[in-house]
Short mmCIF file of C-alpha atoms and ligand atoms in Angstrom, two decimals:
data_model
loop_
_atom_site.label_atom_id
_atom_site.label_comp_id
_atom_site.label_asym_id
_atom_site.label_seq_id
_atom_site.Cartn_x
_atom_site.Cartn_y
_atom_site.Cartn_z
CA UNK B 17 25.47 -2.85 18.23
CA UNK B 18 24.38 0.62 17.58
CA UNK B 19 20.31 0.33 16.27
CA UNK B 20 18.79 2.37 13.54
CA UNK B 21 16.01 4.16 13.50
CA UNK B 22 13.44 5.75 11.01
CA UNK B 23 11.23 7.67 13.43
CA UNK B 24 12.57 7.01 16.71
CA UNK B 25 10.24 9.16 18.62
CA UNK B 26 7.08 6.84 16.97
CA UNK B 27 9.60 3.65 17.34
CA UNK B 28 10.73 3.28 20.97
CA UNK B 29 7.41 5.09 22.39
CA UNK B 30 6.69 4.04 25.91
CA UNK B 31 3.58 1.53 25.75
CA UNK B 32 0.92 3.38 27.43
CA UNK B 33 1.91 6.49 25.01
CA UNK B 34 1.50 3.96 21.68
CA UNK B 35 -1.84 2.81 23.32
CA UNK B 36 -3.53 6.19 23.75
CA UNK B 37 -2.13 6.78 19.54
CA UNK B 38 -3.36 3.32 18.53
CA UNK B 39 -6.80 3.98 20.60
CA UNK B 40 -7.23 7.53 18.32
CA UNK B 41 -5.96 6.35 15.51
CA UNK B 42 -8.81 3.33 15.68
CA UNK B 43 -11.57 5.91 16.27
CA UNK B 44 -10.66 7.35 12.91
CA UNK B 45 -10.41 3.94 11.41
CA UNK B 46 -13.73 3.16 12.61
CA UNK B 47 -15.10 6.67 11.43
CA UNK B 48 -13.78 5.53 7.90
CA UNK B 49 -15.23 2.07 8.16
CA UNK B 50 -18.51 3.64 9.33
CA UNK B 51 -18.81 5.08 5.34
CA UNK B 52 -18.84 2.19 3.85
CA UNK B 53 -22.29 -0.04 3.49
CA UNK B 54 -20.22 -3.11 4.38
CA UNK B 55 -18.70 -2.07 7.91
CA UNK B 56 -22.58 0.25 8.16
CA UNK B 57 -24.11 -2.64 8.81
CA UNK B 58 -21.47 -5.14 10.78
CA UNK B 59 -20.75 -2.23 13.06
CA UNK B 60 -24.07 -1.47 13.76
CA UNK B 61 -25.10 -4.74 14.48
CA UNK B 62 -22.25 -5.06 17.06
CA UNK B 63 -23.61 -1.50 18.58
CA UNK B 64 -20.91 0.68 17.33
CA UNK B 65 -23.05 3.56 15.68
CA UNK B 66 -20.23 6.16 15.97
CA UNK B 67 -15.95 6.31 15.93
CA UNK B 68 -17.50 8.32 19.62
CA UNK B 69 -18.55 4.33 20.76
CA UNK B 70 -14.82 2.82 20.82
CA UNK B 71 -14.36 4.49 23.97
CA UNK B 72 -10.88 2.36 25.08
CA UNK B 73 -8.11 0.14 23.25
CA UNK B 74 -9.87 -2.91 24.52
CA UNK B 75 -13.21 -1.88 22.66
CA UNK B 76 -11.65 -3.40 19.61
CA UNK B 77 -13.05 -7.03 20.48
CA UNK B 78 -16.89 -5.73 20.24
CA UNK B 79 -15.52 -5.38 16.56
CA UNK B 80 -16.53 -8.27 14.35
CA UNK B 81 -14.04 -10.08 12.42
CA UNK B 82 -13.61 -9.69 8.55
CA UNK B 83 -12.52 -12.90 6.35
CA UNK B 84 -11.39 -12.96 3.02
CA UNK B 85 -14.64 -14.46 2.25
CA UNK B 86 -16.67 -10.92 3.32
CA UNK B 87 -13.62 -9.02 1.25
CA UNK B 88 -14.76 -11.12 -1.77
CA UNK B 89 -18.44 -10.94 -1.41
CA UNK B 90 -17.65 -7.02 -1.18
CA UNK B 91 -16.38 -7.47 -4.19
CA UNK B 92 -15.84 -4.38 -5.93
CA UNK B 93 -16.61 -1.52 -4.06
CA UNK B 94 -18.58 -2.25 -0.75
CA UNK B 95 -15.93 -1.49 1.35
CA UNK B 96 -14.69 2.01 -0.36
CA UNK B 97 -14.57 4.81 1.98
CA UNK B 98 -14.17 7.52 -0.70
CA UNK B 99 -15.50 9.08 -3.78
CA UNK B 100 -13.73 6.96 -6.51
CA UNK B 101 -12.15 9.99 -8.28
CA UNK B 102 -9.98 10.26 -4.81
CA UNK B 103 -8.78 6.83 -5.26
CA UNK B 104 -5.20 7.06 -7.08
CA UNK B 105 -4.36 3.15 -6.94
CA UNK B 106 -5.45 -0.60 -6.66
CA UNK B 107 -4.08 -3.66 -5.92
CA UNK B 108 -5.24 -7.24 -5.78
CA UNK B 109 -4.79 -10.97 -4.59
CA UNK B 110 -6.26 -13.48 -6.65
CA UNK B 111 -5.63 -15.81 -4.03
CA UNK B 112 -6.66 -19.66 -5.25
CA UNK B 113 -9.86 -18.73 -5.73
CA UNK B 114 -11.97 -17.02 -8.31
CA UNK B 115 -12.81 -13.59 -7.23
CA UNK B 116 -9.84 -11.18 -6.46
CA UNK B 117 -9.97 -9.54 -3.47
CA UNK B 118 -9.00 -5.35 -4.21
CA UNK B 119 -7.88 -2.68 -2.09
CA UNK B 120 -8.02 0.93 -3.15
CA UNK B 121 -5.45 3.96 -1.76
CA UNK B 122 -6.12 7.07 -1.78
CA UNK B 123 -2.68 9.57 -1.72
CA UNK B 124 -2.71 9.71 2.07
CA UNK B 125 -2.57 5.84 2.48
CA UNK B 126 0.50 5.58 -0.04
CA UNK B 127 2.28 7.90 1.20
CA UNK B 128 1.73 6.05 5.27
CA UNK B 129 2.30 2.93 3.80
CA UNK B 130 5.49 3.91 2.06
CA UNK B 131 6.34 5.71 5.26
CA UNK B 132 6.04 2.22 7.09
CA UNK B 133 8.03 0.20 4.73
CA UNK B 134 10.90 2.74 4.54
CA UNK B 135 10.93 1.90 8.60
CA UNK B 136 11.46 -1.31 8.32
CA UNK B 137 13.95 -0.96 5.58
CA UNK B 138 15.79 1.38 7.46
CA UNK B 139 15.76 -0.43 10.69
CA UNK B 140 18.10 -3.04 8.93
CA UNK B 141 20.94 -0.95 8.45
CA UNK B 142 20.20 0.31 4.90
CA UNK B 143 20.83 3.92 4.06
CA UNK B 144 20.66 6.29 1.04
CA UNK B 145 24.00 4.45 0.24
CA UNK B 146 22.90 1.19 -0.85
CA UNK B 147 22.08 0.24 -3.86
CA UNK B 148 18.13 -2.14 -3.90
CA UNK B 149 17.29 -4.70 -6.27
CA UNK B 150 13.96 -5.40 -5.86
CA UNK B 151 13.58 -8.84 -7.45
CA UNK B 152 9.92 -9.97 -6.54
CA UNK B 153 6.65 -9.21 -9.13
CA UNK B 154 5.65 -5.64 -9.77
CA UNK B 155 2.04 -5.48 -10.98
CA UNK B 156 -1.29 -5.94 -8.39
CA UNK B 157 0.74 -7.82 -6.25
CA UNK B 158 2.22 -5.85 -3.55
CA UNK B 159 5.88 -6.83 -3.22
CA UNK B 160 7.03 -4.85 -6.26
CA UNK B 161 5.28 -1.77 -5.53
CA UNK B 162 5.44 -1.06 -2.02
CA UNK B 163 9.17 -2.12 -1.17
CA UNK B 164 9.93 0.27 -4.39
CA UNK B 165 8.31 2.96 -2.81
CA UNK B 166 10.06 2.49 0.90
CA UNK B 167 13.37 2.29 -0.97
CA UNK B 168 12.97 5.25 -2.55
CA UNK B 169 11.98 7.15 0.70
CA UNK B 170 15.24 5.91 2.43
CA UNK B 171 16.94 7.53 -0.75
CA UNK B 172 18.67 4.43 -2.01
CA UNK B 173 19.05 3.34 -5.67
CA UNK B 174 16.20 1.53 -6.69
CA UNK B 175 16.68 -1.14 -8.94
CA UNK B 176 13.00 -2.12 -10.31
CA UNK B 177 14.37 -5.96 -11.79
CA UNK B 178 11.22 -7.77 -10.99
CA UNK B 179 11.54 -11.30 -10.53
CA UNK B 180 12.76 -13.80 -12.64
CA UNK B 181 15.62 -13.58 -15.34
CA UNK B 182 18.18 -14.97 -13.06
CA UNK B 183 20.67 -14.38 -14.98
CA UNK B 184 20.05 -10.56 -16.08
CA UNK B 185 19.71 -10.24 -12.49
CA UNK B 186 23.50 -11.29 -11.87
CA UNK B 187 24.21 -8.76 -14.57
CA UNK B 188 22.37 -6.08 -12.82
CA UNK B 189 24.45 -6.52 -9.65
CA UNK B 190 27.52 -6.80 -11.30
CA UNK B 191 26.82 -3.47 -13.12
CA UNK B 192 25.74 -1.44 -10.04
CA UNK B 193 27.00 -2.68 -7.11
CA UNK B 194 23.45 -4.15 -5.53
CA UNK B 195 24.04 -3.97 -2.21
CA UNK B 196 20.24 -5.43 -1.01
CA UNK B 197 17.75 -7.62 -2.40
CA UNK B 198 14.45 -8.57 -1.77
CA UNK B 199 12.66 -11.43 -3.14
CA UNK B 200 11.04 -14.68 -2.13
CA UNK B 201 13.08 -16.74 -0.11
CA UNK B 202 12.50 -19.69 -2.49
CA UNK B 203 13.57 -17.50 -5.26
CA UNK B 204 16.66 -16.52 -3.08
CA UNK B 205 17.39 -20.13 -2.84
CA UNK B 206 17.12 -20.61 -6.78
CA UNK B 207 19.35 -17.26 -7.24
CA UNK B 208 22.48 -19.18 -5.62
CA UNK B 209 21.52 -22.25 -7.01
CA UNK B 210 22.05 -20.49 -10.58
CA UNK B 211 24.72 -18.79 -9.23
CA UNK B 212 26.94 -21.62 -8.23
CA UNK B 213 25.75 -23.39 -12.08
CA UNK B 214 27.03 -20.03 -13.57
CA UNK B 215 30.42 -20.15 -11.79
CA UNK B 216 29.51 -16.07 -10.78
CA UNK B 217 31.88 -15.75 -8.30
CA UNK B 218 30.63 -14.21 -4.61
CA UNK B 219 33.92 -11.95 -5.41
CA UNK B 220 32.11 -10.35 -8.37
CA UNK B 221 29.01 -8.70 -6.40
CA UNK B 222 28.66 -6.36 -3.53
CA UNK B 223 25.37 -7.99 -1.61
CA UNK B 224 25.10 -7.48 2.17
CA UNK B 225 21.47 -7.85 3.00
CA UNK B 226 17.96 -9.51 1.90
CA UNK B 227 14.35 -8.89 2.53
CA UNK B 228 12.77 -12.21 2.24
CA UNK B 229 8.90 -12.76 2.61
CA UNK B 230 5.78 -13.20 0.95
CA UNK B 231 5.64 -16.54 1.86
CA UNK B 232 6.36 -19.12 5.21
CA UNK B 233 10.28 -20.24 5.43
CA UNK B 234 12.15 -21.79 8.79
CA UNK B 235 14.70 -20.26 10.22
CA UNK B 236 17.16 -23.15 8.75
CA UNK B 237 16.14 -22.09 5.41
CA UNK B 238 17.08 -18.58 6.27
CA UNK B 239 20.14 -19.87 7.84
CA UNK B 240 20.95 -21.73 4.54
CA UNK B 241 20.57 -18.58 2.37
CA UNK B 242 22.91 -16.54 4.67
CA UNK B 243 25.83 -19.10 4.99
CA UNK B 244 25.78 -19.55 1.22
CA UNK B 245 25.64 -16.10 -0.12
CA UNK B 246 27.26 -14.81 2.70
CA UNK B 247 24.49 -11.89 3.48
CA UNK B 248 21.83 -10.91 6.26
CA UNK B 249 18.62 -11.79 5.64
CA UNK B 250 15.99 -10.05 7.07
CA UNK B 251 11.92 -11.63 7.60
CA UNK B 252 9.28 -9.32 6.01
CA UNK B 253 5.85 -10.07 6.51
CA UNK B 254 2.46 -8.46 5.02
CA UNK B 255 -0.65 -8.91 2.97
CA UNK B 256 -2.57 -7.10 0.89
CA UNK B 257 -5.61 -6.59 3.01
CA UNK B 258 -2.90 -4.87 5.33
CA UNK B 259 -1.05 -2.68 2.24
CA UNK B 260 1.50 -5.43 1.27
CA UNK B 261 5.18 -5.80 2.78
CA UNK B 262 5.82 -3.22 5.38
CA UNK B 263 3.26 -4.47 8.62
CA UNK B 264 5.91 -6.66 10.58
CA UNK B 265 10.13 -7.04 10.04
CA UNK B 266 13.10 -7.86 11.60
CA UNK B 267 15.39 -5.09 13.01
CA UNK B 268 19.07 -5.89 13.06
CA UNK B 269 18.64 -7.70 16.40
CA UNK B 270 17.11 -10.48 14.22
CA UNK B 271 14.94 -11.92 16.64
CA UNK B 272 11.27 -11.93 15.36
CA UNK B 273 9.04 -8.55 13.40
CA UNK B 274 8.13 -5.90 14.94
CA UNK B 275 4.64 -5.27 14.21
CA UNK B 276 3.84 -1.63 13.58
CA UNK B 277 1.35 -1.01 16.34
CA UNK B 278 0.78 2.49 15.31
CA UNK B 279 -0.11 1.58 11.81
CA UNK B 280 -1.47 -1.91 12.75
CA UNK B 281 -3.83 -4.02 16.37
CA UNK B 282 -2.62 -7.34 16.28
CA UNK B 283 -4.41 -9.69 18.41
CA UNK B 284 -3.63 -13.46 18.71
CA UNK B 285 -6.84 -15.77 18.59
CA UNK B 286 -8.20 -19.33 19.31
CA UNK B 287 -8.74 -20.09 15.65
CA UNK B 288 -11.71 -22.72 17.12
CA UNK B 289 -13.31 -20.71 20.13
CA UNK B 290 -12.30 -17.24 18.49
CA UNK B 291 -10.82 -16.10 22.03
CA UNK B 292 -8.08 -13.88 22.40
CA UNK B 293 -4.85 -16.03 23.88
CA UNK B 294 -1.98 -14.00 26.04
CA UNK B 295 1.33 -12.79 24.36
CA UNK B 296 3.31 -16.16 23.76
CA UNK B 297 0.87 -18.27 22.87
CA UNK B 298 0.18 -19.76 19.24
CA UNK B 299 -2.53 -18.95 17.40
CA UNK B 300 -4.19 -16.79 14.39
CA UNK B 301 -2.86 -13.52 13.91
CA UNK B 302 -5.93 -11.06 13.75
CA UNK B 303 -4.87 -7.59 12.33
CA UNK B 304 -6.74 -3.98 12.19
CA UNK B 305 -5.19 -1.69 9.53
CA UNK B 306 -5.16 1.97 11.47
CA UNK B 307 -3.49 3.54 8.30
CA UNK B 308 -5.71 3.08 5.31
CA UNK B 309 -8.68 5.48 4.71
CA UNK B 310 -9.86 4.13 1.13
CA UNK B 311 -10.57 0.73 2.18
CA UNK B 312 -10.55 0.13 6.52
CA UNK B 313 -10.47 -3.36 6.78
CA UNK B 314 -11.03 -4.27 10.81
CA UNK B 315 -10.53 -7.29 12.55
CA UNK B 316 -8.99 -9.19 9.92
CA UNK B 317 -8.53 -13.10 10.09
CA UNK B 318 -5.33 -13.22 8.44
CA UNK B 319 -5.05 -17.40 9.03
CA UNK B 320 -1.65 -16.88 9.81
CA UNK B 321 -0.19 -18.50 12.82
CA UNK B 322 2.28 -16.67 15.07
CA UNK B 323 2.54 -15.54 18.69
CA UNK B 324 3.95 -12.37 20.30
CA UNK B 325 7.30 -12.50 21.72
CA UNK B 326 6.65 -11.27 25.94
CA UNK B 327 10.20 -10.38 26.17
CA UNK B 328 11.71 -6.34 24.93
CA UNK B 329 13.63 -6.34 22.35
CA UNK B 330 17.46 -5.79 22.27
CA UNK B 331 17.06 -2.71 19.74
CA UNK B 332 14.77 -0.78 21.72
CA UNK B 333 11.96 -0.57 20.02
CA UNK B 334 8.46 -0.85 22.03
CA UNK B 335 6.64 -2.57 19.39
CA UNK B 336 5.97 -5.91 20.08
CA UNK B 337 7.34 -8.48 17.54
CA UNK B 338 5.57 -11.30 16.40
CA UNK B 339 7.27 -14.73 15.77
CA UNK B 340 7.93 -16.20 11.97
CA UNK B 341 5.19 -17.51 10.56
CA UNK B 342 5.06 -21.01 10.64
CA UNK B 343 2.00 -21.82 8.58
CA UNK B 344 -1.63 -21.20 7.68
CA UNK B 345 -4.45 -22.51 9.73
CA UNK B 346 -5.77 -23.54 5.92
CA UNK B 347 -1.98 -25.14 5.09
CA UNK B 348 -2.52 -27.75 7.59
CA UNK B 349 -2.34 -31.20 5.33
CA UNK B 350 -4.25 -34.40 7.25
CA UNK B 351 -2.69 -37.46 6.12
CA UNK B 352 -3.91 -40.60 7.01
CA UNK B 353 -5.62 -39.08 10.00
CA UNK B 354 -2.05 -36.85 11.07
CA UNK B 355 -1.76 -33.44 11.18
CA UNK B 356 1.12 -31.99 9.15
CA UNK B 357 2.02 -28.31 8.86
CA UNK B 358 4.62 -27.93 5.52
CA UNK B 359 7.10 -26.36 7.62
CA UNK B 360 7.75 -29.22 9.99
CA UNK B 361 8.90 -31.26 6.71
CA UNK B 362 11.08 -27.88 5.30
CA UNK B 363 12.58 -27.55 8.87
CA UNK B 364 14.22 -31.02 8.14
CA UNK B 365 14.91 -30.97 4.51
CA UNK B 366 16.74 -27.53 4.88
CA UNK B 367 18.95 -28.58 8.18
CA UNK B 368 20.62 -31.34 5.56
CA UNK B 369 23.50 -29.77 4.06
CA UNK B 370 23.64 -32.82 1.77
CA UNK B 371 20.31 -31.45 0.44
CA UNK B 372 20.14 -28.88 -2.37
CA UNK B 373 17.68 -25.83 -2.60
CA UNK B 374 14.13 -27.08 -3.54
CA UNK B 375 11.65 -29.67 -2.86
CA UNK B 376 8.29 -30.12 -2.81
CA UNK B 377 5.72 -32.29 -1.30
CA UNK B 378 2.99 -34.56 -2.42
CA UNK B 379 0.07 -35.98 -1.51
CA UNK B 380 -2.19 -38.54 -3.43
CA UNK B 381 -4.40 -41.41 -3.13
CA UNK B 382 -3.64 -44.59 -3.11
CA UNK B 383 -6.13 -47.05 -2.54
CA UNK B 384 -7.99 -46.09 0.52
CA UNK B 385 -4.84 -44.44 2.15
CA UNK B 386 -3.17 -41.11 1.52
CA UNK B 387 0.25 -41.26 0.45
CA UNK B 388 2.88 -38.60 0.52
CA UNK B 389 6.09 -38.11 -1.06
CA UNK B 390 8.77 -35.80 -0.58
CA UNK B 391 10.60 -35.26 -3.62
CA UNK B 392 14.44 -33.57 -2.70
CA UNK B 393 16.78 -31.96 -4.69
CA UNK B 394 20.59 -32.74 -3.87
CA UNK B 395 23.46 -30.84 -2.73
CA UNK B 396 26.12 -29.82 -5.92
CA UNK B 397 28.23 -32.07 -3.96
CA UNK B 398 26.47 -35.21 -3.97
CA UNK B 399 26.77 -37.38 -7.79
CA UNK B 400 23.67 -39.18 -8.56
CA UNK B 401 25.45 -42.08 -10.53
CA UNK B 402 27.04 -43.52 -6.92
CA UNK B 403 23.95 -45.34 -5.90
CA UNK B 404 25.54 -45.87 -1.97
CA UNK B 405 25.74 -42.65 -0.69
CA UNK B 406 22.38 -41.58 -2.32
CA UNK B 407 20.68 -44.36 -0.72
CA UNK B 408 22.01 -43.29 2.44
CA UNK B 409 20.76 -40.08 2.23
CA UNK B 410 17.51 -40.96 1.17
CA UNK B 411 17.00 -42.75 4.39
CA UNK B 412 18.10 -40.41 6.55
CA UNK B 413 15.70 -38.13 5.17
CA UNK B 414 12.97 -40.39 5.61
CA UNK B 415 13.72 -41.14 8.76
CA UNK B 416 14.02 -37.62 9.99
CA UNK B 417 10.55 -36.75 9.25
CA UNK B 418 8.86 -39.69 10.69
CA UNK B 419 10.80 -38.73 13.65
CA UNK B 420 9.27 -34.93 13.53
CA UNK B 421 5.61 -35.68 11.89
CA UNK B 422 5.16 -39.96 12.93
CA UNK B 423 4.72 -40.52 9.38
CA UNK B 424 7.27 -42.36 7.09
CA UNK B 425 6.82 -40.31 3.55
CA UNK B 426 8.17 -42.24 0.36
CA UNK B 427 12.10 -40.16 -0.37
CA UNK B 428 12.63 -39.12 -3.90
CA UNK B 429 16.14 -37.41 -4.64
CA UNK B 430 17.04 -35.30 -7.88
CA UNK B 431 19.52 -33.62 -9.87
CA UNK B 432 19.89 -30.16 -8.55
CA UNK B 433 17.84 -27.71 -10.92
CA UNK B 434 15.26 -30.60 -11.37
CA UNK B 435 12.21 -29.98 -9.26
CA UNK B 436 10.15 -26.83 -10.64
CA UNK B 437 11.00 -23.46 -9.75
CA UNK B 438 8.49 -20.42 -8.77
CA UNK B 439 9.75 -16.96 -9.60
CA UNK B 440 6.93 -15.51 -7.09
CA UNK B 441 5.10 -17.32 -4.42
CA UNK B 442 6.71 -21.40 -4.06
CA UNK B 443 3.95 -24.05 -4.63
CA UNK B 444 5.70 -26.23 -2.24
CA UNK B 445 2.56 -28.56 -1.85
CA UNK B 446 0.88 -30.54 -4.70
CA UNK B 447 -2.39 -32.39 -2.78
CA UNK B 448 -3.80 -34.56 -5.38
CA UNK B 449 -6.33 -36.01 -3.47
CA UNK B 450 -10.01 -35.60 -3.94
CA UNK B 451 -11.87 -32.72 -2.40
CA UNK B 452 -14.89 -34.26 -1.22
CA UNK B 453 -13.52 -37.15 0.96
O1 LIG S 25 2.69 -11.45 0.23
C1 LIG S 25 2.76 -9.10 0.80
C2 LIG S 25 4.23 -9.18 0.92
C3 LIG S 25 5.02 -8.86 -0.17
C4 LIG S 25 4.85 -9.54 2.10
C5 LIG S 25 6.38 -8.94 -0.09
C6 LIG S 25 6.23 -9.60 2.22
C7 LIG S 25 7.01 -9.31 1.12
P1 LIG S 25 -0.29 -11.41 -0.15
O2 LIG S 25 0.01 -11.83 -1.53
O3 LIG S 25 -1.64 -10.86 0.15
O4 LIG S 25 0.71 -10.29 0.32
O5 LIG S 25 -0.01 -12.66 0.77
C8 LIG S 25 -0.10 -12.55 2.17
O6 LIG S 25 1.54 -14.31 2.48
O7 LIG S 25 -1.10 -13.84 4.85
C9 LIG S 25 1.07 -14.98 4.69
O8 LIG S 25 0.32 -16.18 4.62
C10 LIG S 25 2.12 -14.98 3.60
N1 LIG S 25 3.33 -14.26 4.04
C11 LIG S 25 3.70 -13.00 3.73
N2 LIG S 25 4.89 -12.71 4.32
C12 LIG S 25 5.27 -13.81 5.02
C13 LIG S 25 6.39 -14.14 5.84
C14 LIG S 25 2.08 -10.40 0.43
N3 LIG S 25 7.41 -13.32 6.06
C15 LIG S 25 0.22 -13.87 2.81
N4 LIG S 25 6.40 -15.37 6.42
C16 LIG S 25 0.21 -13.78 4.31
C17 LIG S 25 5.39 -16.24 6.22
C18 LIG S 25 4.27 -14.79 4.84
N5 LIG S 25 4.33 -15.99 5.44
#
């Protein structure tokens, strides 16, 4: 296969040639930091008076970490680098909780985040040919935005639908030849779902590729989405604190993201003992943003679990690649004294081709136990008046995930289109249990 490349020069570096950029670009990241009282005071504590005291790469772990809970307490300017009249946007994560957490650009850091994002859209094969649909939320959130922005760098047609509307969004493909999405891959799911209900024929629309991130998804469920729309589908991962989409994506070799390493340190921790664990182990990602003057965020517990792949990748490119997501260190559900990561039970449900395109889990009391209950929506194929087959099914599934998570969760089956449907973000977990047991 012949590989793509955005910035070539930047993408297949040699390693100790990325190193000595990543070491001065976190100087100036820590000269940025150094402005604002927030970082004044953490960086000072830790000894780091000047950008002149990160003296190598490895000087990065005297940096304390950041949490979401210092970004809130921050809360609204403590970690602004600049005047606010240089500021040109915002935007913000809500997150569960109460106080949104907001990061400011200044020109500069739009125009290297854009830069980053047109990269990785690039890097899939996209040109200034294809036609981009970009069905996620515009608005604080950062899907809408920042994948508009790449798109427009690599010169294709941007499409701003937005999510949602499933059916204007058929209509919008139809009408101009979309050749690449990007949404959720939930809402990807739900797309041929509505599809197949709205007899749109695959004939009818011109679709080679997706973007699908914002949220966790196994690599059946990506599977599933390719076979039945007939498309690529490429990961994208990012967060807010980081810009938004554009930090870590597939190239065409499909084989894990690469991380930006010149925009981005990624470390891999021991979320208990906080140590840093070797390339190919499991653990929290930890990312530095190198490319954002207005608000340097350093050290960031993202609570995302991943590892870095040790071996090159087939494309070329020198930036390491981390693996998909599989969950949050704050997903993890304890039931009944088990650990149970969301994906394990999504890995299952999504390898059943019997099984249609959403679920969702619950948890609730029941007494003194917890009690959880997969509710699955069938296959188009599968009628729900014919009480053997179902019945069947429903076993099988049950079965399955005692096999991968020991416990034997209660099976529910429904009509396709029956379970509820997110247009951003899936809520694939509904914990009813109380909080302070
Ligand atoms: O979700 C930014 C984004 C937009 C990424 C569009 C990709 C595409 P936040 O709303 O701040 O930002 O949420 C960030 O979402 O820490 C992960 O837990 C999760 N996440 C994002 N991408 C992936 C992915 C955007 N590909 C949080 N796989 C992150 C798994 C993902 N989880």
């Amino acid at each position: 296969m012949k590989y793509q490349y955005w910035a070539p020069e930047v993408e297949t570096m040699p390693r100790p040639a990325l190193e000595a950029v990543q070491l001065e670009k976190l100087k100036t990241a820590v000269g940025w930091a150094l402005r604002t009282p927030f970082y004044r005071e953490r960086l000072s504590g830790a000894g780091i008076k000047s950008a002149d005291d990160i003296k190598t790469l490895g000087d990065v772990k005297r940096i304390p970490f950041t949490t979401k809970h210092d970004l809130r307490e921050a809360f609204p300017y403590g970690l602004l680098s600049i005047p606010k009249e240089e500021v040109v946007r915002l935007h913000a994560s809500s997150g569960t909780t109460g106080t949104p957490t907001t990061i400011y650009f200044n020109r500069e850091d739009i125009k290297r985040w854009t830069g980053y994002v047109a990269r990785c859209i690039y890097g899939t094969g996209c040109t200034g040919d294809d036609v981009f649909q970009n069905m996620i939320t515009y608005g604080l959130f950062t899907g809408g935005l920042g994948m508009h922005a790449g798109g427009e760098e690599v010169g294709m047609l941007v499409i701003p639908s937005g999510a949602g509307n499933t059916t204007r969004q058929f209509r919008l493909m139809q009408d101009f030849g979309t050749t690449v999405v990007h949404a959720t891959p939930s809402f990807l799911l739900h797309v041929e779902s509505i599809m197949r209900a709205e007899g749109v024929g695959r004939g009818s629309i011109k679709l080679k590729r997706a973007f699908a991130g914002a949220e966790p998804y196994s690599e059946d469920t990506r599977k599933r989405i390719e076979g039945l729309l007939g498309i690529d589908v490429y990961n994208s991962y990012g967060l807010s604190e980081m810009n938004g989409p554009g930090v870590a994506f597939e190239c065409q070799a499909k084989n894990g993201m690469h991380l930006w390493e010149d925009g981005y340190i990624g470390e891999i921790i021991d979320p208990e003992t906080l140590e840093p664990l070797p390339d190919g182990e499991t653990g929290e990602l930890v990312l530095s943003c190198l490319c954002r003057e207005a608000t340097p965020i350093l050290r960031y517990r993202t609570r995302d679990l991943s590892a870095f792949y040790t071996e090159p990748c087939a494309c070329g490119r020198t930036h390491r690649r981390l693996r998909r997501i599989t969950g949050r260190t704050d997903d993890m559900l304890i039931i009944n004294g088990v650990n149970v990561f969301p994906s394990q039970i999504e890995e299952v449900i999504m390898s059943m081709r019997e099984v249609g395109n959403n679920y969702l889990i619950v948890v609730e009391k029941e007494g003194v136990l917890d009690r959880l209950t997969v509710k699955v929506e069938v296959g188009p194929d599968i009628f729900m008046d014919d009480a053997r087959p179902l019945n069947a099914l429903r076993e099988k599934i049950r079965k399955t995930i005692q096999a991968s998570i020991t416990i034997s969760p209660r099976v529910e089956l429904h009509e396709p289109g029956a379970l509820p449907i997110s247009e951003g973000k899936a809520k694939r977990v509904q914990d009813s249990r109380p909080k302070d047991i």
